[in-house]
PDB file of C-alpha atoms and ligand atoms in Angstrom:
ATOM      1  CA  MET A   1     139.572 122.085 -89.284  1.00 39.00           C
ATOM      2  CA  SER A   2     142.347 119.563 -89.740  1.00 44.00           C
ATOM      3  CA  LYS A   3     143.580 117.502 -86.813  1.00 44.00           C
ATOM      4  CA  LYS A   4     147.002 119.033 -87.164  1.00 45.00           C
ATOM      5  CA  ILE A   5     145.746 122.586 -86.876  1.00 42.00           C
ATOM      6  CA  MET A   6     143.479 121.608 -83.994  1.00 42.00           C
ATOM      7  CA  SER A   7     146.325 120.041 -82.083  1.00 46.00           C
ATOM      8  CA  TRP A   8     148.539 123.007 -82.820  1.00 42.00           C
ATOM      9  CA  ALA A   9     145.799 125.336 -81.587  1.00 44.00           C
ATOM     10  CA  TYR A  10     145.442 123.395 -78.394  1.00 45.00           C
ATOM     11  CA  CYS A  11     149.161 123.320 -77.772  1.00 43.00           C
ATOM     12  CA  ALA A  12     149.249 127.059 -78.206  1.00 43.00           C
ATOM     13  CA  MET A  13     146.341 127.445 -75.857  1.00 48.00           C
ATOM     14  CA  ALA A  14     147.842 125.122 -73.245  1.00 48.00           C
ATOM     15  CA  ALA A  15     151.064 127.023 -73.530  1.00 44.00           C
ATOM     16  CA  SER A  16     149.328 130.341 -73.039  1.00 49.00           C
ATOM     17  CA  LEU A  17     147.423 128.984 -70.059  1.00 51.00           C
ATOM     18  CA  PHE A  18     150.378 127.548 -68.225  1.00 50.00           C
ATOM     19  CA  LEU A  19     153.490 129.199 -69.512  1.00 43.00           C
ATOM     20  CA  SER A  20     152.631 132.839 -70.054  1.00 44.00           C
ATOM     21  CA  THR A  21     152.205 133.271 -66.316  1.00 42.00           C
ATOM     22  CA  ASN A  22     155.958 133.722 -66.187  1.00 41.00           C
ATOM     23  CA  ALA A  23     157.292 137.069 -67.342  1.00 41.00           C
ATOM     24  CA  SER A  24     159.879 135.231 -69.399  1.00 41.00           C
ATOM     25  CA  ALA A  25     157.043 133.135 -70.874  1.00 44.00           C
ATOM     26  CA  GLN A  26     159.511 130.476 -71.909  1.00 48.00           C
ATOM     27  CA  SER A  27     159.978 128.141 -68.956  1.00 69.00           C
ATOM     28  CA  THR A  28     157.581 125.650 -67.402  1.00 82.00           C
ATOM     29  CA  PRO A  29     156.306 126.959 -64.056  1.00 86.00           C
ATOM     30  CA  LYS A  30     157.846 125.299 -60.997  1.00 93.00           C
ATOM     31  CA  LEU A  31     155.201 124.367 -58.463  1.00 96.00           C
ATOM     32  CA  SER A  32     155.406 123.079 -54.898  1.00 96.00           C
ATOM     33  CA  ASP A  33     152.928 120.451 -53.671  1.00 96.00           C
ATOM     34  CA  PRO A  34     150.681 123.057 -51.944  1.00 96.00           C
ATOM     35  CA  GLU A  35     150.663 125.016 -55.232  1.00 97.00           C
ATOM     36  CA  ILE A  36     149.879 121.888 -57.247  1.00 97.00           C
ATOM     37  CA  ALA A  37     146.984 121.175 -54.875  1.00 97.00           C
ATOM     38  CA  SER A  38     145.673 124.693 -55.447  1.00 97.00           C
ATOM     39  CA  VAL A  39     145.916 124.360 -59.241  1.00 97.00           C
ATOM     40  CA  ALA A  40     144.104 121.016 -59.066  1.00 97.00           C
ATOM     41  CA  VAL A  41     141.267 122.416 -56.962  1.00 96.00           C
ATOM     42  CA  VAL A  42     140.878 125.548 -59.128  1.00 97.00           C
ATOM     43  CA  ALA A  43     140.945 123.509 -62.352  1.00 98.00           C
ATOM     44  CA  ASN A  44     138.091 121.350 -61.074  1.00 98.00           C
ATOM     45  CA  GLN A  45     136.126 124.264 -59.609  1.00 97.00           C
ATOM     46  CA  ASN A  46     136.286 126.119 -62.919  1.00 98.00           C
ATOM     47  CA  ASP A  47     134.677 123.234 -64.753  1.00 98.00           C
ATOM     48  CA  ILE A  48     131.943 122.944 -62.122  1.00 98.00           C
ATOM     49  CA  GLY A  49     131.311 126.656 -62.733  1.00 98.00           C
ATOM     50  CA  PHE A  50     130.984 126.135 -66.499  1.00 98.00           C
ATOM     51  CA  ALA A  51     128.612 123.218 -65.873  1.00 98.00           C
ATOM     52  CA  GLY A  52     126.452 125.354 -63.594  1.00 98.00           C
ATOM     53  CA  ILE A  53     126.020 127.926 -66.345  1.00 98.00           C
ATOM     54  CA  ALA A  54     125.168 125.184 -68.858  1.00 98.00           C
ATOM     55  CA  GLN A  55     122.493 123.826 -66.554  1.00 97.00           C
ATOM     56  CA  LYS A  56     120.849 127.267 -66.591  1.00 96.00           C
ATOM     57  CA  HIS A  57     121.418 128.218 -70.232  1.00 97.00           C
ATOM     58  CA  SER A  58     120.983 125.006 -72.230  1.00 97.00           C
ATOM     59  CA  LYS A  59     117.971 122.936 -73.196  1.00 97.00           C
ATOM     60  CA  ASN A  60     119.964 120.372 -75.175  1.00 97.00           C
ATOM     61  CA  ALA A  61     119.776 116.894 -73.557  1.00 97.00           C
ATOM     62  CA  ASP A  62     123.349 115.940 -74.520  1.00 97.00           C
ATOM     63  CA  ILE A  63     124.741 119.197 -73.148  1.00 98.00           C
ATOM     64  CA  LEU A  64     122.735 118.868 -69.933  1.00 98.00           C
ATOM     65  CA  ASN A  65     123.829 115.246 -69.469  1.00 97.00           C
ATOM     66  CA  PHE A  66     127.464 116.192 -70.080  1.00 98.00           C
ATOM     67  CA  ALA A  67     127.270 119.176 -67.709  1.00 98.00           C
ATOM     68  CA  LYS A  68     125.774 116.989 -64.991  1.00 98.00           C
ATOM     69  CA  THR A  69     128.634 114.509 -65.389  1.00 98.00           C
ATOM     70  CA  MET A  70     131.173 117.359 -65.177  1.00 98.00           C
ATOM     71  CA  ALA A  71     129.596 118.723 -61.995  1.00 98.00           C
ATOM     72  CA  THR A  72     129.537 115.256 -60.361  1.00 98.00           C
ATOM     73  CA  ASP A  73     133.013 114.120 -61.404  1.00 98.00           C
ATOM     74  CA  HIS A  74     134.911 117.336 -60.732  1.00 98.00           C
ATOM     75  CA  LYS A  75     133.226 117.548 -57.322  1.00 97.00           C
ATOM     76  CA  ALA A  76     134.374 113.974 -56.603  1.00 97.00           C
ATOM     77  CA  VAL A  77     137.935 114.899 -57.578  1.00 97.00           C
ATOM     78  CA  ILE A  78     137.903 118.019 -55.373  1.00 97.00           C
ATOM     79  CA  ASP A  79     136.589 115.943 -52.451  1.00 96.00           C
ATOM     80  CA  GLN A  80     139.482 113.498 -52.907  1.00 96.00           C
ATOM     81  CA  ALA A  81     142.030 116.313 -53.218  1.00 96.00           C
ATOM     82  CA  VAL A  82     140.693 118.066 -50.108  1.00 95.00           C
ATOM     83  CA  ALA A  83     140.715 114.803 -48.133  1.00 96.00           C
ATOM     84  CA  LEU A  84     144.300 114.171 -49.218  1.00 96.00           C
ATOM     85  CA  VAL A  85     145.676 117.619 -48.347  1.00 95.00           C
ATOM     86  CA  LYS A  86     143.944 117.384 -44.961  1.00 95.00           C
ATOM     87  CA  ARG A  87     145.560 114.019 -44.304  1.00 95.00           C
ATOM     88  CA  LEU A  88     148.932 115.368 -45.393  1.00 93.00           C
ATOM     89  CA  GLY A  89     148.512 118.574 -43.395  1.00 93.00           C
ATOM     90  CA  VAL A  90     149.064 120.661 -46.531  1.00 91.00           C
ATOM     91  CA  THR A  91     147.263 123.941 -47.240  1.00 94.00           C
ATOM     92  CA  PRO A  92     146.681 124.613 -50.972  1.00 95.00           C
ATOM     93  CA  LYS A  93     148.623 127.727 -51.922  1.00 96.00           C
ATOM     94  CA  ASP A  94     147.579 130.313 -54.521  1.00 95.00           C
ATOM     95  CA  ASN A  95     150.124 130.833 -57.245  1.00 96.00           C
ATOM     96  CA  ALA A  96     150.546 132.443 -60.648  1.00 95.00           C
ATOM     97  CA  VAL A  97     149.108 129.417 -62.478  1.00 95.00           C
ATOM     98  CA  SER A  98     146.012 129.007 -60.294  1.00 96.00           C
ATOM     99  CA  LYS A  99     145.369 132.779 -60.372  1.00 97.00           C
ATOM    100  CA  LYS A 100     145.610 132.871 -64.155  1.00 96.00           C
ATOM    101  CA  MET A 101     143.263 129.898 -64.476  1.00 96.00           C
ATOM    102  CA  LEU A 102     140.750 131.570 -62.205  1.00 97.00           C
ATOM    103  CA  ALA A 103     140.944 134.864 -64.112  1.00 97.00           C
ATOM    104  CA  ASP A 104     140.555 133.078 -67.470  1.00 97.00           C
ATOM    105  CA  ALA A 105     137.559 131.126 -66.178  1.00 98.00           C
ATOM    106  CA  GLU A 106     135.889 134.340 -65.060  1.00 97.00           C
ATOM    107  CA  LYS A 107     136.228 135.715 -68.583  1.00 98.00           C
ATOM    108  CA  THR A 108     134.805 132.484 -70.028  1.00 98.00           C
ATOM    109  CA  ASN A 109     131.905 132.562 -67.551  1.00 98.00           C
ATOM    110  CA  ALA A 110     131.087 136.158 -68.502  1.00 98.00           C
ATOM    111  CA  SER A 111     131.115 135.293 -72.194  1.00 97.00           C
ATOM    112  CA  LEU A 112     129.006 132.131 -71.748  1.00 98.00           C
ATOM    113  CA  ARG A 113     126.391 134.047 -69.747  1.00 97.00           C
ATOM    114  CA  THR A 114     125.703 136.350 -72.715  1.00 97.00           C
ATOM    115  CA  LYS A 115     124.708 133.385 -74.920  1.00 97.00           C
ATOM    116  CA  SER A 116     121.671 131.170 -75.263  1.00 96.00           C
ATOM    117  CA  GLY A 117     120.249 128.404 -77.451  1.00 96.00           C
ATOM    118  CA  LYS A 118     122.496 126.786 -80.046  1.00 96.00           C
ATOM    119  CA  ALA A 119     125.101 129.526 -79.781  1.00 97.00           C
ATOM    120  CA  PHE A 120     125.432 128.785 -76.086  1.00 98.00           C
ATOM    121  CA  ASP A 121     125.649 125.016 -76.632  1.00 98.00           C
ATOM    122  CA  LYS A 122     128.426 125.453 -79.178  1.00 98.00           C
ATOM    123  CA  ALA A 123     130.373 127.943 -77.055  1.00 98.00           C
ATOM    124  CA  TYR A 124     130.051 125.739 -73.974  1.00 98.00           C
ATOM    125  CA  ILE A 125     131.142 122.495 -75.611  1.00 98.00           C
ATOM    126  CA  ASP A 126     133.962 124.161 -77.599  1.00 98.00           C
ATOM    127  CA  ASN A 127     135.253 125.548 -74.322  1.00 98.00           C
ATOM    128  CA  GLU A 128     134.943 122.122 -72.644  1.00 98.00           C
ATOM    129  CA  VAL A 129     137.034 120.514 -75.379  1.00 98.00           C
ATOM    130  CA  ALA A 130     139.716 123.221 -75.221  1.00 98.00           C
ATOM    131  CA  TYR A 131     139.666 123.403 -71.415  1.00 98.00           C
ATOM    132  CA  HIS A 132     140.058 119.654 -70.914  1.00 98.00           C
ATOM    133  CA  LYS A 133     142.913 119.578 -73.439  1.00 98.00           C
ATOM    134  CA  ALA A 134     144.678 122.384 -71.592  1.00 97.00           C
ATOM    135  CA  VAL A 135     144.146 120.785 -68.174  1.00 97.00           C
ATOM    136  CA  ILE A 136     145.313 117.358 -69.409  1.00 98.00           C
ATOM    137  CA  SER A 137     148.437 118.957 -70.801  1.00 96.00           C
ATOM    138  CA  ALA A 138     149.081 120.708 -67.460  1.00 96.00           C
ATOM    139  CA  VAL A 139     148.417 117.560 -65.420  1.00 97.00           C
ATOM    140  CA  GLU A 140     150.694 115.420 -67.592  1.00 98.00           C
ATOM    141  CA  GLY A 141     153.338 118.041 -68.336  1.00 96.00           C
ATOM    142  CA  VAL A 142     153.568 119.948 -65.065  1.00 96.00           C
ATOM    143  CA  LEU A 143     151.533 118.629 -62.130  1.00 97.00           C
ATOM    144  CA  ILE A 144     152.380 114.893 -62.233  1.00 98.00           C
ATOM    145  CA  PRO A 145     156.095 115.362 -63.011  1.00 97.00           C
ATOM    146  CA  GLN A 146     156.504 118.036 -60.318  1.00 97.00           C
ATOM    147  CA  ALA A 147     154.426 116.469 -57.512  1.00 97.00           C
ATOM    148  CA  GLN A 148     156.773 115.421 -54.717  1.00 96.00           C
ATOM    149  CA  ASN A 149     154.349 113.545 -52.479  1.00 96.00           C
ATOM    150  CA  ALA A 150     153.617 110.028 -53.749  1.00 97.00           C
ATOM    151  CA  GLU A 151     149.929 110.153 -52.784  1.00 97.00           C
ATOM    152  CA  LEU A 152     149.442 113.495 -54.529  1.00 97.00           C
ATOM    153  CA  LYS A 153     151.138 112.105 -57.633  1.00 97.00           C
ATOM    154  CA  ALA A 154     148.965 108.971 -57.455  1.00 97.00           C
ATOM    155  CA  LEU A 155     145.781 111.052 -57.177  1.00 97.00           C
ATOM    156  CA  LEU A 156     146.783 113.128 -60.218  1.00 98.00           C
ATOM    157  CA  GLU A 157     147.493 109.923 -62.115  1.00 97.00           C
ATOM    158  CA  LYS A 158     143.981 108.701 -61.259  1.00 97.00           C
ATOM    159  CA  VAL A 159     142.468 112.008 -62.379  1.00 98.00           C
ATOM    160  CA  ASP A 160     144.205 111.953 -65.772  1.00 98.00           C
ATOM    161  CA  PRO A 161     142.018 109.196 -67.342  1.00 98.00           C
ATOM    162  CA  ILE A 162     138.902 110.934 -65.984  1.00 98.00           C
ATOM    163  CA  LEU A 163     139.903 114.096 -67.863  1.00 98.00           C
ATOM    164  CA  LYS A 164     140.643 112.115 -71.022  1.00 98.00           C
ATOM    165  CA  THR A 165     137.242 110.429 -70.884  1.00 98.00           C
ATOM    166  CA  HIS A 166     135.613 113.839 -70.410  1.00 98.00           C
ATOM    167  CA  LEU A 167     137.510 115.128 -73.441  1.00 98.00           C
ATOM    168  CA  GLU A 168     136.359 112.211 -75.591  1.00 98.00           C
ATOM    169  CA  HIS A 169     132.797 112.705 -74.357  1.00 98.00           C
ATOM    170  CA  ALA A 170     132.971 116.454 -75.053  1.00 98.00           C
ATOM    171  CA  GLU A 171     134.260 115.805 -78.567  1.00 98.00           C
ATOM    172  CA  MET A 172     131.389 113.369 -79.157  1.00 98.00           C
ATOM    173  CA  VAL A 173     128.838 115.984 -78.077  1.00 98.00           C
ATOM    174  CA  GLN A 174     130.667 118.638 -80.094  1.00 98.00           C
ATOM    175  CA  SER A 175     130.438 116.634 -83.310  1.00 97.00           C
ATOM    176  CA  SER A 176     126.769 115.760 -82.652  1.00 95.00           C
ATOM    177  CA  LEU A 177     125.925 119.484 -82.557  1.00 93.00           C
ATOM    178  CA  LYS A 178     127.230 120.030 -86.074  1.00 79.00           C
TER     179      LYS A 178
ATOM    180  CA  MET B   1      77.901  68.279 -38.565  1.00 41.00           C
ATOM    181  CA  ILE B   2      80.912  66.627 -37.067  1.00 42.00           C
ATOM    182  CA  ARG B   3      81.941  65.448 -40.473  1.00 45.00           C
ATOM    183  CA  LEU B   4      81.656  69.020 -41.823  1.00 41.00           C
ATOM    184  CA  LEU B   5      83.810  70.374 -39.012  1.00 40.00           C
ATOM    185  CA  ALA B   6      86.389  67.726 -39.635  1.00 41.00           C
ATOM    186  CA  ALA B   7      86.446  68.618 -43.288  1.00 41.00           C
ATOM    187  CA  ALA B   8      86.859  72.289 -42.413  1.00 39.00           C
ATOM    188  CA  LEU B   9      89.734  71.490 -40.069  1.00 38.00           C
ATOM    189  CA  LEU B  10      91.310  69.386 -42.732  1.00 38.00           C
ATOM    190  CA  VAL B  11      91.101  72.265 -45.181  1.00 37.00           C
ATOM    191  CA  LEU B  12      92.536  74.649 -42.595  1.00 37.00           C
ATOM    192  CA  SER B  13      95.409  72.400 -41.739  1.00 37.00           C
ATOM    193  CA  SER B  14      96.194  71.695 -45.338  1.00 37.00           C
ATOM    194  CA  CYS B  15      96.192  75.452 -45.992  1.00 37.00           C
ATOM    195  CA  SER B  16      98.609  76.171 -43.193  1.00 38.00           C
ATOM    196  CA  ASN B  17     100.840  73.380 -44.396  1.00 38.00           C
ATOM    197  CA  SER B  18     100.822  74.341 -48.003  1.00 39.00           C
ATOM    198  CA  PRO B  19     103.806  76.712 -48.118  1.00 38.00           C
ATOM    199  CA  GLU B  20     106.025  74.124 -46.501  1.00 38.00           C
ATOM    200  CA  LYS B  21     104.725  71.415 -48.801  1.00 38.00           C
ATOM    201  CA  ALA B  22     105.303  73.607 -51.825  1.00 39.00           C
ATOM    202  CA  ARG B  23     108.893  74.059 -50.734  1.00 40.00           C
ATOM    203  CA  GLN B  24     109.309  70.352 -50.126  1.00 44.00           C
ATOM    204  CA  ASN B  25     107.862  69.629 -53.543  1.00 45.00           C
ATOM    205  CA  GLU B  26     110.296  71.905 -55.298  1.00 46.00           C
ATOM    206  CA  PRO B  27     112.638  69.850 -57.427  1.00 46.00           C
ATOM    207  CA  ALA B  28     116.279  69.870 -56.406  1.00 49.00           C
ATOM    208  CA  ALA B  29     118.233  72.285 -58.575  1.00 46.00           C
ATOM    209  CA  PRO B  30     119.361  70.401 -61.643  1.00 49.00           C
ATOM    210  CA  LYS B  31     123.117  70.416 -62.192  1.00 54.00           C
ATOM    211  CA  ASP B  32     123.004  72.522 -65.328  1.00 59.00           C
ATOM    212  CA  THR B  33     121.646  75.572 -63.449  1.00 66.00           C
ATOM    213  CA  ALA B  34     125.039  76.067 -61.808  1.00 89.00           C
ATOM    214  CA  TYR B  35     126.249  79.452 -62.988  1.00 95.00           C
ATOM    215  CA  ALA B  36     129.596  81.121 -63.431  1.00 96.00           C
ATOM    216  CA  VAL B  37     130.441  84.473 -61.886  1.00 97.00           C
ATOM    217  CA  PHE B  38     132.451  86.999 -63.872  1.00 98.00           C
ATOM    218  CA  THR B  39     133.945  90.185 -62.480  1.00 98.00           C
ATOM    219  CA  VAL B  40     134.280  93.324 -64.559  1.00 98.00           C
ATOM    220  CA  GLU B  41     136.303  96.046 -62.881  1.00 98.00           C
ATOM    221  CA  ILE B  42     135.509  99.640 -63.773  1.00 98.00           C
ATOM    222  CA  LYS B  43     138.881 101.323 -63.410  1.00 97.00           C
ATOM    223  CA  GLY B  44     140.806 104.041 -65.177  1.00 97.00           C
ATOM    224  CA  MET B  45     137.454 104.915 -66.838  1.00 98.00           C
ATOM    225  CA  LYS B  46     137.286 101.546 -68.620  1.00 98.00           C
ATOM    226  CA  PHE B  47     135.407  98.284 -68.266  1.00 98.00           C
ATOM    227  CA  VAL B  48     138.100  95.648 -67.606  1.00 98.00           C
ATOM    228  CA  PRO B  49     137.681  93.294 -69.385  1.00 98.00           C
ATOM    229  CA  ASP B  50     135.380  95.072 -71.830  1.00 98.00           C
ATOM    230  CA  SER B  51     134.200  91.843 -73.462  1.00 98.00           C
ATOM    231  CA  ILE B  52     132.835  88.707 -71.804  1.00 97.00           C
ATOM    232  CA  VAL B  53     131.562  85.435 -73.235  1.00 98.00           C
ATOM    233  CA  ALA B  54     129.067  83.833 -70.844  1.00 97.00           C
ATOM    234  CA  ARG B  55     126.111  81.455 -70.689  1.00 96.00           C
ATOM    235  CA  LYS B  56     122.547  82.482 -69.977  1.00 96.00           C
ATOM    236  CA  GLY B  57     122.121  82.672 -66.184  1.00 96.00           C
ATOM    237  CA  ASP B  58     125.759  83.509 -65.463  1.00 97.00           C
ATOM    238  CA  ARG B  59     126.400  86.483 -63.216  1.00 98.00           C
ATOM    239  CA  VAL B  60     128.548  89.489 -64.057  1.00 98.00           C
ATOM    240  CA  ILE B  61     129.613  91.642 -61.127  1.00 98.00           C
ATOM    241  CA  PHE B  62     130.645  95.178 -62.065  1.00 98.00           C
ATOM    242  CA  VAL B  63     132.911  96.737 -59.424  1.00 98.00           C
ATOM    243  CA  ASN B  64     133.532 100.499 -59.495  1.00 98.00           C
ATOM    244  CA  ARG B  65     137.169 101.099 -58.530  1.00 98.00           C
ATOM    245  CA  ASP B  66     137.262 104.703 -59.801  1.00 97.00           C
ATOM    246  CA  LEU B  67     136.921 108.002 -57.933  1.00 96.00           C
ATOM    247  CA  VAL B  68     133.733 108.889 -59.783  1.00 98.00           C
ATOM    248  CA  PRO B  69     130.274 107.267 -60.081  1.00 98.00           C
ATOM    249  CA  HIS B  70     129.571 105.075 -63.098  1.00 98.00           C
ATOM    250  CA  CYS B  71     126.660 102.991 -64.349  1.00 98.00           C
ATOM    251  CA  VAL B  72     126.145 100.012 -66.639  1.00 98.00           C
ATOM    252  CA  THR B  73     123.259 100.370 -69.078  1.00 98.00           C
ATOM    253  CA  GLU B  74     122.253  98.229 -72.034  1.00 98.00           C
ATOM    254  CA  LEU B  75     123.147 100.322 -75.074  1.00 97.00           C
ATOM    255  CA  ASP B  76     120.709  99.560 -77.875  1.00 96.00           C
ATOM    256  CA  SER B  77     117.304  99.703 -76.164  1.00 95.00           C
ATOM    257  CA  LYS B  78     118.186 100.535 -72.526  1.00 96.00           C
ATOM    258  CA  ALA B  79     116.772  97.089 -71.654  1.00 96.00           C
ATOM    259  CA  TRP B  80     118.556  97.010 -68.294  1.00 97.00           C
ATOM    260  CA  THR B  81     120.576  99.356 -66.102  1.00 97.00           C
ATOM    261  CA  SER B  82     122.498  99.268 -62.857  1.00 98.00           C
ATOM    262  CA  HIS B  83     121.532 102.869 -62.097  1.00 96.00           C
ATOM    263  CA  ILE B  84     124.373 104.795 -60.405  1.00 97.00           C
ATOM    264  CA  ILE B  85     127.239 102.692 -58.984  1.00 98.00           C
ATOM    265  CA  PRO B  86     129.076 104.925 -56.477  1.00 97.00           C
ATOM    266  CA  PRO B  87     132.874 104.557 -56.088  1.00 97.00           C
ATOM    267  CA  GLY B  88     133.714 101.360 -54.222  1.00 97.00           C
ATOM    268  CA  GLU B  89     130.320  99.739 -54.833  1.00 98.00           C
ATOM    269  CA  ASP B  90     129.244  97.032 -57.233  1.00 98.00           C
ATOM    270  CA  TYR B  91     126.302  95.762 -59.261  1.00 98.00           C
ATOM    271  CA  MET B  92     125.362  92.228 -60.285  1.00 98.00           C
ATOM    272  CA  HIS B  93     123.851  91.538 -63.694  1.00 98.00           C
ATOM    273  CA  VAL B  94     122.265  88.170 -64.536  1.00 97.00           C
ATOM    274  CA  VAL B  95     123.099  87.335 -68.135  1.00 97.00           C
ATOM    275  CA  ASP B  96     119.963  86.878 -70.220  1.00 96.00           C
ATOM    276  CA  SER B  97     121.042  87.712 -73.751  1.00 95.00           C
ATOM    277  CA  SER B  98     123.946  89.151 -75.693  1.00 97.00           C
ATOM    278  CA  SER B  99     124.212  92.860 -74.893  1.00 96.00           C
ATOM    279  CA  ASN B 100     126.260  95.868 -75.749  1.00 98.00           C
ATOM    280  CA  TYR B 101     126.411  98.124 -72.737  1.00 98.00           C
ATOM    281  CA  TYR B 102     127.778 101.563 -71.894  1.00 98.00           C
ATOM    282  CA  CYS B 103     128.072 103.991 -69.014  1.00 98.00           C
ATOM    283  CA  ALA B 104     125.250 106.509 -69.471  1.00 97.00           C
ATOM    284  CA  ILE B 105     127.224 108.985 -67.342  1.00 98.00           C
ATOM    285  CA  HIS B 106     130.360 108.729 -69.519  1.00 98.00           C
ATOM    286  CA  LYS B 107     128.907 107.770 -72.862  1.00 97.00           C
ATOM    287  CA  VAL B 108     132.243 106.847 -74.409  1.00 98.00           C
ATOM    288  CA  MET B 109     132.744 103.938 -71.953  1.00 98.00           C
ATOM    289  CA  LYS B 110     131.515 100.731 -73.585  1.00 98.00           C
ATOM    290  CA  GLY B 111     131.610  96.954 -73.208  1.00 98.00           C
ATOM    291  CA  LYS B 112     129.802  93.816 -74.319  1.00 98.00           C
ATOM    292  CA  ILE B 113     128.527  90.471 -73.156  1.00 98.00           C
ATOM    293  CA  ARG B 114     128.193  87.656 -75.692  1.00 98.00           C
ATOM    294  CA  VAL B 115     126.014  84.647 -74.863  1.00 97.00           C
ATOM    295  CA  LYS B 116     127.337  81.281 -76.022  1.00 92.00           C
ATOM    296  CA  GLU B 117     124.928  78.358 -76.362  1.00 78.00           C
TER     297      GLU B 117
HETATM  298 CU1   CU C   1     131.080 106.127 -66.198  1.00 65.48          CU
END
């Protein structure tokens, strides 16, 4: 697939993930800091969930190594986010975006669990590529610009390069499977 | 008999002295063993700087300033590794030869050390 089509596909996917939560489906969601914190935690938890399934369903060394990195790094990010909201006295608040992300992840989990072998490896890593693209686009397009608290914004800015490195790593594994 | 005992004592005393003597006999460090210390920060998921030119025996200290664990592992034959460097911790590598290295946790993170004569 050409780069152009890929990037179009990912934009469409990011848009469906983060914009279609509104009935109007046209405006960027407006999130408060407690809602941003909730989205951040759910986004990381989802990827830990995918990694857990990979650790059970895959025998491929590159997939297992990648999944282990995802579990470790996204846990580290959650720990930082939880420590920050505690310090700030903020309680993460469920919202349309975090609920949609959770519901989508449950569908992905169900689909991944039906697969094994090479079909699983491909489905898992394809999802990792798409998921990281969507989360990066949300972090850069919605969460960082809308975060009011400077420390929350700074944490999101530190998380962004982690996600980009994961994406690059996922793409490397994805092309090695072909 | 007395002579034998004396000899034995002499041996004993020379044995107990030997570690100290060995230390005393060690040559003073020649000037050219002085080494340079380089610092590579691991931040924003990158090795900064990602390329270093050093002499054999120089030290490179890798400091993890990120939120996530990293490692530094020789790329081509896994000749050396830091193992996991948790956030906030560091690892010292003694330069022995030119190496390409990477983070085995995030395989797209890479850097190199070039040895100059
Ligand atoms: Cu790393």
